[in-house]
Short mmCIF file of N, CA and C in Angstrom, two decimals:
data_model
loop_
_atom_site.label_atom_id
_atom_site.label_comp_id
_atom_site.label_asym_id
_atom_site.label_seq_id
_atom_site.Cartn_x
_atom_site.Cartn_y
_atom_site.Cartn_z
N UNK V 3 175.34 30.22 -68.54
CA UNK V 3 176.13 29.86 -67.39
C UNK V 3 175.58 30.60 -66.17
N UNK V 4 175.37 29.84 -65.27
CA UNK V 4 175.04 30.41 -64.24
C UNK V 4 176.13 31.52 -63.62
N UNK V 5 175.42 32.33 -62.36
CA UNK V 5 176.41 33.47 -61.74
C UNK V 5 176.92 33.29 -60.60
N UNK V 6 176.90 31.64 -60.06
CA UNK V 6 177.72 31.21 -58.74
C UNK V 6 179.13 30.21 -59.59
N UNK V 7 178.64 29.75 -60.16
CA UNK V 7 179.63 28.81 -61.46
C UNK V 7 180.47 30.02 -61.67
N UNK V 8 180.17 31.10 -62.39
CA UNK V 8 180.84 31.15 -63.46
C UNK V 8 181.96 32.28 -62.15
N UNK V 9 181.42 32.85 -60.76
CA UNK V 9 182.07 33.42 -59.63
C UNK V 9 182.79 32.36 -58.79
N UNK V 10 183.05 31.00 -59.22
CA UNK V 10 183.81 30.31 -58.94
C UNK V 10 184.76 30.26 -59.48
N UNK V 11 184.65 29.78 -60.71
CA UNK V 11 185.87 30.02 -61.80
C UNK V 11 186.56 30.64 -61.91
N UNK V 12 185.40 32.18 -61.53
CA UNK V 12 186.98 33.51 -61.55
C UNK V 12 187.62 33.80 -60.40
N UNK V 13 186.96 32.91 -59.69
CA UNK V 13 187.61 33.19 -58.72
C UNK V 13 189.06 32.29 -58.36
N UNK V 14 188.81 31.30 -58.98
CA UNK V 14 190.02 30.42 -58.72
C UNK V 14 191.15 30.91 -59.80
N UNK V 15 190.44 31.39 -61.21
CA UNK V 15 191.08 32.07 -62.14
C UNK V 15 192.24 33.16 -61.63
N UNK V 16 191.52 33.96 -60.55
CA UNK V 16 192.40 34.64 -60.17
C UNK V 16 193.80 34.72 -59.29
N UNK V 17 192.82 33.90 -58.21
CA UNK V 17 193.95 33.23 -57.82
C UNK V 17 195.12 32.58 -58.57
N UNK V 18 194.81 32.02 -59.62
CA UNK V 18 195.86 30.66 -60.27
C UNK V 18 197.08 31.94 -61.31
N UNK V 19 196.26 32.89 -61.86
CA UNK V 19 197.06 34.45 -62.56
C UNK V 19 197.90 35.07 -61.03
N UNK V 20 197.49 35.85 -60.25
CA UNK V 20 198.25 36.22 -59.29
C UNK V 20 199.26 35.60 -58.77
N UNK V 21 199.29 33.99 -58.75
CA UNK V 21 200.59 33.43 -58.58
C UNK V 21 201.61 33.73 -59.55
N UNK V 22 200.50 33.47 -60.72
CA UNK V 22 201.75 33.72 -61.76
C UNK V 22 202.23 34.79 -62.04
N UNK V 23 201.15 35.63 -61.54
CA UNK V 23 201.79 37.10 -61.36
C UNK V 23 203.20 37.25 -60.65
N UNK V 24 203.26 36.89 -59.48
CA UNK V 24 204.12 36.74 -58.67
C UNK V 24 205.19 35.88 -58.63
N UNK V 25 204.93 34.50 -59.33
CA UNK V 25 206.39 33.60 -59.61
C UNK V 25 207.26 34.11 -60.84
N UNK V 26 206.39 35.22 -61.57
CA UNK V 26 206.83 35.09 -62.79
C UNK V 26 208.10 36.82 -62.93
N UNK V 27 208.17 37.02 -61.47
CA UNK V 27 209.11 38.19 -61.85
C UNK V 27 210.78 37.43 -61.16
N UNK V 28 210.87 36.41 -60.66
CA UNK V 28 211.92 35.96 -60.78
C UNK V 28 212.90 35.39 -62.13
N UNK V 29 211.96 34.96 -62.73
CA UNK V 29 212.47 34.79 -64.02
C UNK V 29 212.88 35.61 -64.94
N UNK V 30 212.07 36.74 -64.62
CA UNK V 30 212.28 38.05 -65.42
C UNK V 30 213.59 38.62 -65.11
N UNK V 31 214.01 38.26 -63.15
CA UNK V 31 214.93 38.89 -63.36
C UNK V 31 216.54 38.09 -63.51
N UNK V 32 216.36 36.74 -63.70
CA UNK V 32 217.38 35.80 -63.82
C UNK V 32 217.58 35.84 -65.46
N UNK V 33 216.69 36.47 -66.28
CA UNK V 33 216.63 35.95 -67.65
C UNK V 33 218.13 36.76 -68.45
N UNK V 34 218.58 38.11 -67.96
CA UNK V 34 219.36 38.67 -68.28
C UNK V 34 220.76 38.10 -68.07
N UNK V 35 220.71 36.81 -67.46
CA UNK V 35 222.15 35.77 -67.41
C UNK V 35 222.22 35.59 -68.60
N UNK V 36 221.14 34.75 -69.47
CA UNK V 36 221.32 34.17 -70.49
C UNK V 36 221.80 35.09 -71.58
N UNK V 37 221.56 36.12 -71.74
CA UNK V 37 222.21 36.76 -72.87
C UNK V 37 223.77 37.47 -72.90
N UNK V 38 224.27 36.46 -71.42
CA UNK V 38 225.83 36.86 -71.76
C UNK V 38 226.27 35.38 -72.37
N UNK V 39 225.95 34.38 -72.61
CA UNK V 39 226.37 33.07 -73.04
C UNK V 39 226.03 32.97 -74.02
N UNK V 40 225.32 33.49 -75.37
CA UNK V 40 224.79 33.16 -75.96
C UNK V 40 225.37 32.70 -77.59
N UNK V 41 224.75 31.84 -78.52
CA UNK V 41 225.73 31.36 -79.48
C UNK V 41 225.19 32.80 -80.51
N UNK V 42 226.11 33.30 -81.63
CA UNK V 42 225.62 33.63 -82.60
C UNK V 42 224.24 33.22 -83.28
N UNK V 43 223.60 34.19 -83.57
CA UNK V 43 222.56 33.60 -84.90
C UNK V 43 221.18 33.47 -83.39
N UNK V 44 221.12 33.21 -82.19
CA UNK V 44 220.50 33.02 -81.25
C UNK V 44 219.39 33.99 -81.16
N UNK V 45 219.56 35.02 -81.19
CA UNK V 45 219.31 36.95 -81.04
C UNK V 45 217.83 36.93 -80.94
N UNK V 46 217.35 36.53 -82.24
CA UNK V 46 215.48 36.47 -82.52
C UNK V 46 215.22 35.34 -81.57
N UNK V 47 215.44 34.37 -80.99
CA UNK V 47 215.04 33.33 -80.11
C UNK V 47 215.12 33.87 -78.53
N UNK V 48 216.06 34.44 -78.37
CA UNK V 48 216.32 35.04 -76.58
C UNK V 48 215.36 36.34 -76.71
N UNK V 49 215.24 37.35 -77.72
CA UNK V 49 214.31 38.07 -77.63
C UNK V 49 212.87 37.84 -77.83
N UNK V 50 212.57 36.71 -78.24
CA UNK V 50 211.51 36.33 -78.43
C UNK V 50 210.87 36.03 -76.66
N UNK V 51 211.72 34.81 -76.32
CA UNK V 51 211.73 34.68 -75.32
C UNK V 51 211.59 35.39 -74.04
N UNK V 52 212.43 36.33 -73.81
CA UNK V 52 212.57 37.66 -73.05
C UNK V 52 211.23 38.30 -73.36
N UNK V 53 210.80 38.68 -74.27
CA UNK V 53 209.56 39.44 -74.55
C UNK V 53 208.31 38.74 -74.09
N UNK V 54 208.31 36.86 -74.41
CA UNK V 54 206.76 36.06 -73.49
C UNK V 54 207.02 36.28 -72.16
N UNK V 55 208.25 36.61 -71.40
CA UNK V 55 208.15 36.31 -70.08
C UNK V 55 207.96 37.45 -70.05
N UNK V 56 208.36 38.55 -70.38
CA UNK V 56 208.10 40.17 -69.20
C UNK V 56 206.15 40.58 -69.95
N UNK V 57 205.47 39.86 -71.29
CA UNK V 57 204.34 39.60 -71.25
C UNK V 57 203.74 38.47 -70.06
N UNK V 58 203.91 38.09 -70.04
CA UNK V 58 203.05 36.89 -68.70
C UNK V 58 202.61 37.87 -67.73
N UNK V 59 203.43 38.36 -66.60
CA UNK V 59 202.46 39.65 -65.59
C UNK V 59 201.70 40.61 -66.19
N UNK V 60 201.57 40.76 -67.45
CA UNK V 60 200.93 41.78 -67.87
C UNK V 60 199.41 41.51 -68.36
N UNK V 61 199.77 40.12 -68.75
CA UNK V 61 198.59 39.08 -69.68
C UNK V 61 197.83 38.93 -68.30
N UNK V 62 198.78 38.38 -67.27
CA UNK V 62 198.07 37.99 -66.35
C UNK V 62 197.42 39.38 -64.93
N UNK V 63 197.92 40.26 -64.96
CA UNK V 63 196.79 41.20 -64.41
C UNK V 63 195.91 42.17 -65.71
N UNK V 64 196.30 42.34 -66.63
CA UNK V 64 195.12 42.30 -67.42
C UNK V 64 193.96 41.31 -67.54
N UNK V 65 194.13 40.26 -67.95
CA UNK V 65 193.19 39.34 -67.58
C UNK V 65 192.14 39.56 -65.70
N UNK V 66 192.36 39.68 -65.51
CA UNK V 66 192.15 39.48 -63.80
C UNK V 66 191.24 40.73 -63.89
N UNK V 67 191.37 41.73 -64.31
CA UNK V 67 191.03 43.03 -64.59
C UNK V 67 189.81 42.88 -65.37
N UNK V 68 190.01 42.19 -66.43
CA UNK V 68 188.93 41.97 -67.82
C UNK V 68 187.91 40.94 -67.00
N UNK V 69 188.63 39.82 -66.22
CA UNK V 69 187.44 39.00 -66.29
C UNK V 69 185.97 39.38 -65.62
N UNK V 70 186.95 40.56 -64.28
CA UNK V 70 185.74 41.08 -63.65
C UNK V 70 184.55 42.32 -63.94
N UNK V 71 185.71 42.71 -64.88
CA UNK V 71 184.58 44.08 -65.48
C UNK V 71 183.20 42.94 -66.45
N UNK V 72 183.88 41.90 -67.01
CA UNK V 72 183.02 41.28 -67.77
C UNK V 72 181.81 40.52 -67.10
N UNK V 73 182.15 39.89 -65.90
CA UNK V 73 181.64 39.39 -64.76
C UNK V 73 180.43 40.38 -64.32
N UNK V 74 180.85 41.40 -63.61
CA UNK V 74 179.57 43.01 -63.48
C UNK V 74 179.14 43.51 -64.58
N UNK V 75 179.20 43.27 -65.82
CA UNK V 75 178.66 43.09 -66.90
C UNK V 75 177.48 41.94 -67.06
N UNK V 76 177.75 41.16 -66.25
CA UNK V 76 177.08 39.73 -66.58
C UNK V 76 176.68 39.19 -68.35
N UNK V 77 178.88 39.22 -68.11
CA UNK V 77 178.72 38.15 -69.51
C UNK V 77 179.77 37.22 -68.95
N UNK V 78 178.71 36.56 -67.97
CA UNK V 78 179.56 35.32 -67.68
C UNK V 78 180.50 34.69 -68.87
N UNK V 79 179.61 33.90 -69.54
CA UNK V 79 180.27 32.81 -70.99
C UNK V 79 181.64 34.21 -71.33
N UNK V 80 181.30 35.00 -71.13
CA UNK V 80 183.07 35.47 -71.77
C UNK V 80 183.81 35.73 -70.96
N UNK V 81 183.41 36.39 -69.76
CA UNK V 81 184.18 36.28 -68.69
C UNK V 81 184.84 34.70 -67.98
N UNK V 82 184.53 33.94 -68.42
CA UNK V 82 185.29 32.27 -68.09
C UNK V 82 186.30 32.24 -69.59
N UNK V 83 185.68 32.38 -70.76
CA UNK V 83 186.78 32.27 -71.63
C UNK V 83 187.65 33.30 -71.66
N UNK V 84 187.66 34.34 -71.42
CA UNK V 84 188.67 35.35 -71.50
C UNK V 84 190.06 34.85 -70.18
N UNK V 85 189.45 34.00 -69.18
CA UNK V 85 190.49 33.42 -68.10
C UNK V 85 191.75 32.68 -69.10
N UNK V 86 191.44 32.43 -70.05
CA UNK V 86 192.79 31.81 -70.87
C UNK V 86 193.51 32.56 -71.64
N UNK V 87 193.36 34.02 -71.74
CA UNK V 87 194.33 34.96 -72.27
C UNK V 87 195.94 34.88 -71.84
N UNK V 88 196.34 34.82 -70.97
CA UNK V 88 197.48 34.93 -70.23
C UNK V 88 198.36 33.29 -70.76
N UNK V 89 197.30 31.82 -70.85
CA UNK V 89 198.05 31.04 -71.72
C UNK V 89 198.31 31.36 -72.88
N UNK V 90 198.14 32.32 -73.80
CA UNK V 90 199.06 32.27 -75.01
C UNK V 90 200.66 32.91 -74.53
N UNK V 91 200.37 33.51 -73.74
CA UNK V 91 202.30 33.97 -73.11
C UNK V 91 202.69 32.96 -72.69
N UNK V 92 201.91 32.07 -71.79
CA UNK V 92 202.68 30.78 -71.38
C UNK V 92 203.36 30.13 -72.17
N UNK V 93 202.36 29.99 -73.50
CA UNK V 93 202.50 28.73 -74.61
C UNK V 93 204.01 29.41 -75.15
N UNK V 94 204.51 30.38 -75.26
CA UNK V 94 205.42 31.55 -75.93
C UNK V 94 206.27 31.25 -75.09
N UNK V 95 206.64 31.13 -73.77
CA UNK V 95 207.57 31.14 -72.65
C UNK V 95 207.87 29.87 -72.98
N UNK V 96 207.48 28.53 -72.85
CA UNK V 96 207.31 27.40 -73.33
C UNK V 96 208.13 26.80 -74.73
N UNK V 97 207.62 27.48 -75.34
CA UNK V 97 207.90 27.88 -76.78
C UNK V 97 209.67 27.81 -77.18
N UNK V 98 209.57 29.17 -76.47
CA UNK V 98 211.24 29.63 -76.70
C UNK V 98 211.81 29.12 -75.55
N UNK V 99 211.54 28.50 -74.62
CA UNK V 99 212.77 28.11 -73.95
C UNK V 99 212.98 26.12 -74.52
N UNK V 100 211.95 25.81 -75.21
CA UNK V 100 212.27 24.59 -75.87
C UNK V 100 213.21 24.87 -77.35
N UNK V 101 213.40 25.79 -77.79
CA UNK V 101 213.83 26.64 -78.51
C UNK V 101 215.47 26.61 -78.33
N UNK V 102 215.31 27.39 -77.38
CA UNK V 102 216.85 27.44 -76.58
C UNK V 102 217.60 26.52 -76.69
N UNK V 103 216.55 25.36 -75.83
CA UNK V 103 217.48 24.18 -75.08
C UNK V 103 217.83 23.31 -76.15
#
């Protein structure tokens, strides 16, 4: 992979994590409603839940962090795949709130 390609990618990479950096602490802090309503037997599902979302800012400035040390490394090819770390918290956030509902 080239080194203007692969400084595009992270670069938009980053950008696209820092939002989510940033949209993703509202939720964090609305999420503590839900565990006054909750049915019995629920417990492992809202904590599950609770736990992908306060992971997401973490996935996602770790990532952001990794892609560039890997980048001044010049290992491009891993520095573009490592940009999808932060979707397995998504897929988890996702997850348990289809869960929920």
């Amino acid at each position: 992979m080239k080194k203007s390609t692969a400084q595009t990618i992270l670069t938009v990479a980053t950008v696209i994590w820092g939002i989510f950096t940033l949209a993703s602490f509202v939720p964090i802090k609305m999420f503590s409603m839900l565990f006054d309503d909750q049915s019995p037997g629920n417990e492992q599902v809202f904590l599950f839940t609770f736990i992908s979302i306060l992971s997401l800012p973490l996935f996602c400035i770790l990532t952001i962090v990794l892609v560039w040390i890997l980048y001044k490394r010049e290992q491009f090819l891993r520095a573009v795949c490592s940009c999808g770390i932060p979707l397995i918290s998504l897929l988890a956030v996702v997850l348990g709130f289809s869960i929920i509902s």
